[in-house]
C-alpha positions as a LaTeX table, in Angstrom:
\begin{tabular}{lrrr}
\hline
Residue & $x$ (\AA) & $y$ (\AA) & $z$ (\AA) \\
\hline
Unk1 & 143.60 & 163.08 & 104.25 \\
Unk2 & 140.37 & 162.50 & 106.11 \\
Unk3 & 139.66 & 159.36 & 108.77 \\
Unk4 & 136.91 & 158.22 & 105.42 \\
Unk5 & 139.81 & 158.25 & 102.82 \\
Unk6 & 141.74 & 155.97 & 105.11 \\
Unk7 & 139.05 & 153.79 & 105.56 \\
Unk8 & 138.57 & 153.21 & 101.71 \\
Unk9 & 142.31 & 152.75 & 101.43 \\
Unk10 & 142.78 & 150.36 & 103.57 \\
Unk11 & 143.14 & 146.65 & 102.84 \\
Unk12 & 141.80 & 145.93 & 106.78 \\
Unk13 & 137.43 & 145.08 & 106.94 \\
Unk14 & 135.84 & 148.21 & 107.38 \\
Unk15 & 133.57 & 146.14 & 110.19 \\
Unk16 & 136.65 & 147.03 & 112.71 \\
Unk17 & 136.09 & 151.03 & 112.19 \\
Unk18 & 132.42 & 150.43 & 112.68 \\
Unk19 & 133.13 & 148.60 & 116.01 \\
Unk20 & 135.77 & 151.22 & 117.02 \\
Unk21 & 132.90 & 153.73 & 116.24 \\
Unk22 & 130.37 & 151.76 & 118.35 \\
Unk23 & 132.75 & 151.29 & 121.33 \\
Unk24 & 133.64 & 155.12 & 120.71 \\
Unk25 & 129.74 & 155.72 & 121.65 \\
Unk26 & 129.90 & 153.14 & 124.15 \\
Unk27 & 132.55 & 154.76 & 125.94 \\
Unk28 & 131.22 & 158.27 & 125.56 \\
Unk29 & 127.44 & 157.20 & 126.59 \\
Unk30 & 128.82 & 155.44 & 130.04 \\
Unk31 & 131.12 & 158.59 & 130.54 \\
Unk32 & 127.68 & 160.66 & 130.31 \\
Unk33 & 125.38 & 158.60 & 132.42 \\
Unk34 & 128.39 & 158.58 & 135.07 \\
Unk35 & 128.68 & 162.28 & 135.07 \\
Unk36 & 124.90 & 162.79 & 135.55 \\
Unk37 & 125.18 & 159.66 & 138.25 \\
Unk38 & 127.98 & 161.92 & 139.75 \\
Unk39 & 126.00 & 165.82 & 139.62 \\
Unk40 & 122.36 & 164.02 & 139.85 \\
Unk41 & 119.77 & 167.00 & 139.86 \\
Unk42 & 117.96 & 168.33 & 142.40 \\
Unk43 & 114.48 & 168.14 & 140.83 \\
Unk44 & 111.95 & 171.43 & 142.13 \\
Unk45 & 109.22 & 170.07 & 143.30 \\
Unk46 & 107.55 & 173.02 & 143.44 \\
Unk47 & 107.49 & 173.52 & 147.40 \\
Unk48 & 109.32 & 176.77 & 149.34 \\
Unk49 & 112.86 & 175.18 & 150.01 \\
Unk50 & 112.90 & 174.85 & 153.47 \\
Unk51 & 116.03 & 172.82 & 153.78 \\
Unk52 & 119.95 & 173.21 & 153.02 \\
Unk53 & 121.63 & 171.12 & 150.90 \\
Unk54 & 125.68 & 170.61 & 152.82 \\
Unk55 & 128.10 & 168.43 & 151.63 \\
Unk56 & 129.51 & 165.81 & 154.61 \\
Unk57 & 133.28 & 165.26 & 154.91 \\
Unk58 & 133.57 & 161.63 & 156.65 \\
Unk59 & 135.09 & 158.95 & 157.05 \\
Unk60 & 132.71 & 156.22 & 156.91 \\
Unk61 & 129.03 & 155.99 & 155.61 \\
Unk62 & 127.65 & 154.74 & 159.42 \\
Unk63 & 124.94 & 155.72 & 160.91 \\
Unk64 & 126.31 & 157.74 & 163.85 \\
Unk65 & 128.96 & 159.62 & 161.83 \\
Unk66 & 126.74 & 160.67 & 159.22 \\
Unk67 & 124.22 & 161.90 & 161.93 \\
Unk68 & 127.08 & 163.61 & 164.13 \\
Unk69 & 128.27 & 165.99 & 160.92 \\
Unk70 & 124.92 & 166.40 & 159.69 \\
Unk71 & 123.76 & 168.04 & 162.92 \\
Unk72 & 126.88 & 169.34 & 164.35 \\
Unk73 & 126.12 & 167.27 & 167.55 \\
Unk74 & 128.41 & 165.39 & 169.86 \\
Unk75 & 129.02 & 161.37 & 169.62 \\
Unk76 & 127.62 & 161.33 & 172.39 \\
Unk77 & 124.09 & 162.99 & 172.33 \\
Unk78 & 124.20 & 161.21 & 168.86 \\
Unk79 & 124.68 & 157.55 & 170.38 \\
Unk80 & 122.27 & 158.30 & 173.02 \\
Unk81 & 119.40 & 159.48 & 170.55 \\
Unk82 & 120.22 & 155.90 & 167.66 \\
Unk83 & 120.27 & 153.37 & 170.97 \\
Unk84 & 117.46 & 155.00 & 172.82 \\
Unk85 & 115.21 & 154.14 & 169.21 \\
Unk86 & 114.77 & 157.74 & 167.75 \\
Unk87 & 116.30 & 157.60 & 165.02 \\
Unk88 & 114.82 & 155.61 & 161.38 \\
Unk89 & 116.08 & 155.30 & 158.14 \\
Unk90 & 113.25 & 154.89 & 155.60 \\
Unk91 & 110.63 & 154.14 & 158.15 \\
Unk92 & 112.32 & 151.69 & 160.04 \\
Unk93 & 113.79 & 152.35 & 163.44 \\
Unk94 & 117.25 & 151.30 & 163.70 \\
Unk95 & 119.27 & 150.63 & 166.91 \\
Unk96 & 122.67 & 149.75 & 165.59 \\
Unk97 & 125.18 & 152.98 & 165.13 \\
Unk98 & 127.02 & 151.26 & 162.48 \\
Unk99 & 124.29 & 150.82 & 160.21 \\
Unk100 & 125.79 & 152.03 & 156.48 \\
Unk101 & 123.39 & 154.70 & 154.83 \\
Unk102 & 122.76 & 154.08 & 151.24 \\
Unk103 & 121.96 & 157.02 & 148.21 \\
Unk104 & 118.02 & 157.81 & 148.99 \\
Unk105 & 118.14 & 156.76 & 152.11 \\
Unk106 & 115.80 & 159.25 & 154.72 \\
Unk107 & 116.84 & 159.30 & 158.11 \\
Unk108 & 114.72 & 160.75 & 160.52 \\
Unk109 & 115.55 & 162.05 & 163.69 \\
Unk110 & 112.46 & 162.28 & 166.93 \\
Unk111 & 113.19 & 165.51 & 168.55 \\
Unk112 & 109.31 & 165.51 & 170.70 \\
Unk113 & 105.95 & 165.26 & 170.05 \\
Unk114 & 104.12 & 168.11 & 168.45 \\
Unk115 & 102.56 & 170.03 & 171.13 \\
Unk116 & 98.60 & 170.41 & 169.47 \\
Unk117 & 98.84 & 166.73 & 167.72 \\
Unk118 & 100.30 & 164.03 & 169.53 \\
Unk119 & 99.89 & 161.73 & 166.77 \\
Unk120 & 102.59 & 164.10 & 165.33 \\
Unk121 & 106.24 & 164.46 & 165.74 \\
Unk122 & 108.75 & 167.17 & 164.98 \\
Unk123 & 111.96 & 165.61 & 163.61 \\
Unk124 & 115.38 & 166.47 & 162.08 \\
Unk125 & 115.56 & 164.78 & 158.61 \\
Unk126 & 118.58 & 164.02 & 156.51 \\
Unk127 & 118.07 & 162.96 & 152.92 \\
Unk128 & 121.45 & 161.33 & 151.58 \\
Unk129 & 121.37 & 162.60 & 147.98 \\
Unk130 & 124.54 & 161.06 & 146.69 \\
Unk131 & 128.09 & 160.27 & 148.20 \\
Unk132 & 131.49 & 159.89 & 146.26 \\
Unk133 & 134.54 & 157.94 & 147.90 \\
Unk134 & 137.76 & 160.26 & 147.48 \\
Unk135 & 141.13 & 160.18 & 148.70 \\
Unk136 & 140.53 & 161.52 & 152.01 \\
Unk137 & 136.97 & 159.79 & 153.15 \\
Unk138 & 133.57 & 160.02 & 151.69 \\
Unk139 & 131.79 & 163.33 & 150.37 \\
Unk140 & 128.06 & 162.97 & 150.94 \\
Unk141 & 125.45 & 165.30 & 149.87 \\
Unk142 & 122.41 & 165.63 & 151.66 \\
Unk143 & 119.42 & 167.69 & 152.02 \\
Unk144 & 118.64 & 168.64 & 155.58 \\
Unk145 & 115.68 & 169.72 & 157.30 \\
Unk146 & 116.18 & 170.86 & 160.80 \\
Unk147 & 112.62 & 171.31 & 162.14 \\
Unk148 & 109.89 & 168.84 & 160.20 \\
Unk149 & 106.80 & 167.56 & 161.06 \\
Unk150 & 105.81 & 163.79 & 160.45 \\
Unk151 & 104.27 & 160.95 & 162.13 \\
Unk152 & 104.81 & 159.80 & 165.86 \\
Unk153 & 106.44 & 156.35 & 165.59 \\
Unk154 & 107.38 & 157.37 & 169.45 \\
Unk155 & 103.82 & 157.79 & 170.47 \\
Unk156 & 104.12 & 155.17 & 173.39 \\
Unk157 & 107.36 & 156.94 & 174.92 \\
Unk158 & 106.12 & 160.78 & 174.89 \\
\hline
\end{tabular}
């Protein structure tokens, strides 16, 4: 007996099975856009990849411990580079080492002044891609770019 022979047999409105269908899509639509939320796409963009995508183990989103496993650096060369201003997330410099990183967030890290443009600086850059919460901490991906060139915001203290 098919599921359209029970419908017809029935004595129950057939409105119910179309609402059971509907939340059936519902269900199966947010299951889709949370799967493609969860393995979002790196789009090509056409440019040499120049940059390695690494998943973080931590086990907080701040500042200073996303920066320490992203660059395999101590705490302490880490807190010395976010208090002494050379660090910025998304063009702003920030000070604070517990500042939370969001999804799309670029964090840019001064290394020194580009030697034949001053106006220029070469930085370390971390692109958070995405980051999942699981049982033992947070899993962010990011894209990493050890040596980049962008603009001084440090131009003063070089």
């Amino acid at each position: 007996m098919s599921f359209s022979n029970v419908v017809e047999k029935t004595s129950c409105s057939s409105s119910r099975f179309r609402s059971y269908s509907s939340l059936k899509k519902t269900i199966a639509s947010s299951e889709e856009d949370q799967d493609t939320d969860e393995r979002r796409a790196f789009v090509d963009d056409g440019l040499p990849k120049d940059y390695k995508v690494r998943t973080l183990k931590t086990e907080s989103r701040r500042l200073d411990a996303v920066l320490r496993k992203a660059t395999n650096s101590s705490m302490s060369v880490t807190e010395a580079a976010i208090l002494s201003g050379c660090v910025r997330i998304n063009e702003k410099v920030k000070t604070k080492r517990g500042t939370v990183v969001e999804q799309d967030d670029e964090i840019d890290v001064w290394e020194s002044a580009y030697e034949e443009n001053h106006d220029l600086a070469n930085v370390k850059q971390i692109y958070i891609h995405s980051w999942t919460l699981a049982d033992d901490g947070y899993q962010i991906v990011v894209k990493y770019w050890k040596n980049l060139i962008t603009d001084n915001w440090k131009q003063n203290d070089s």
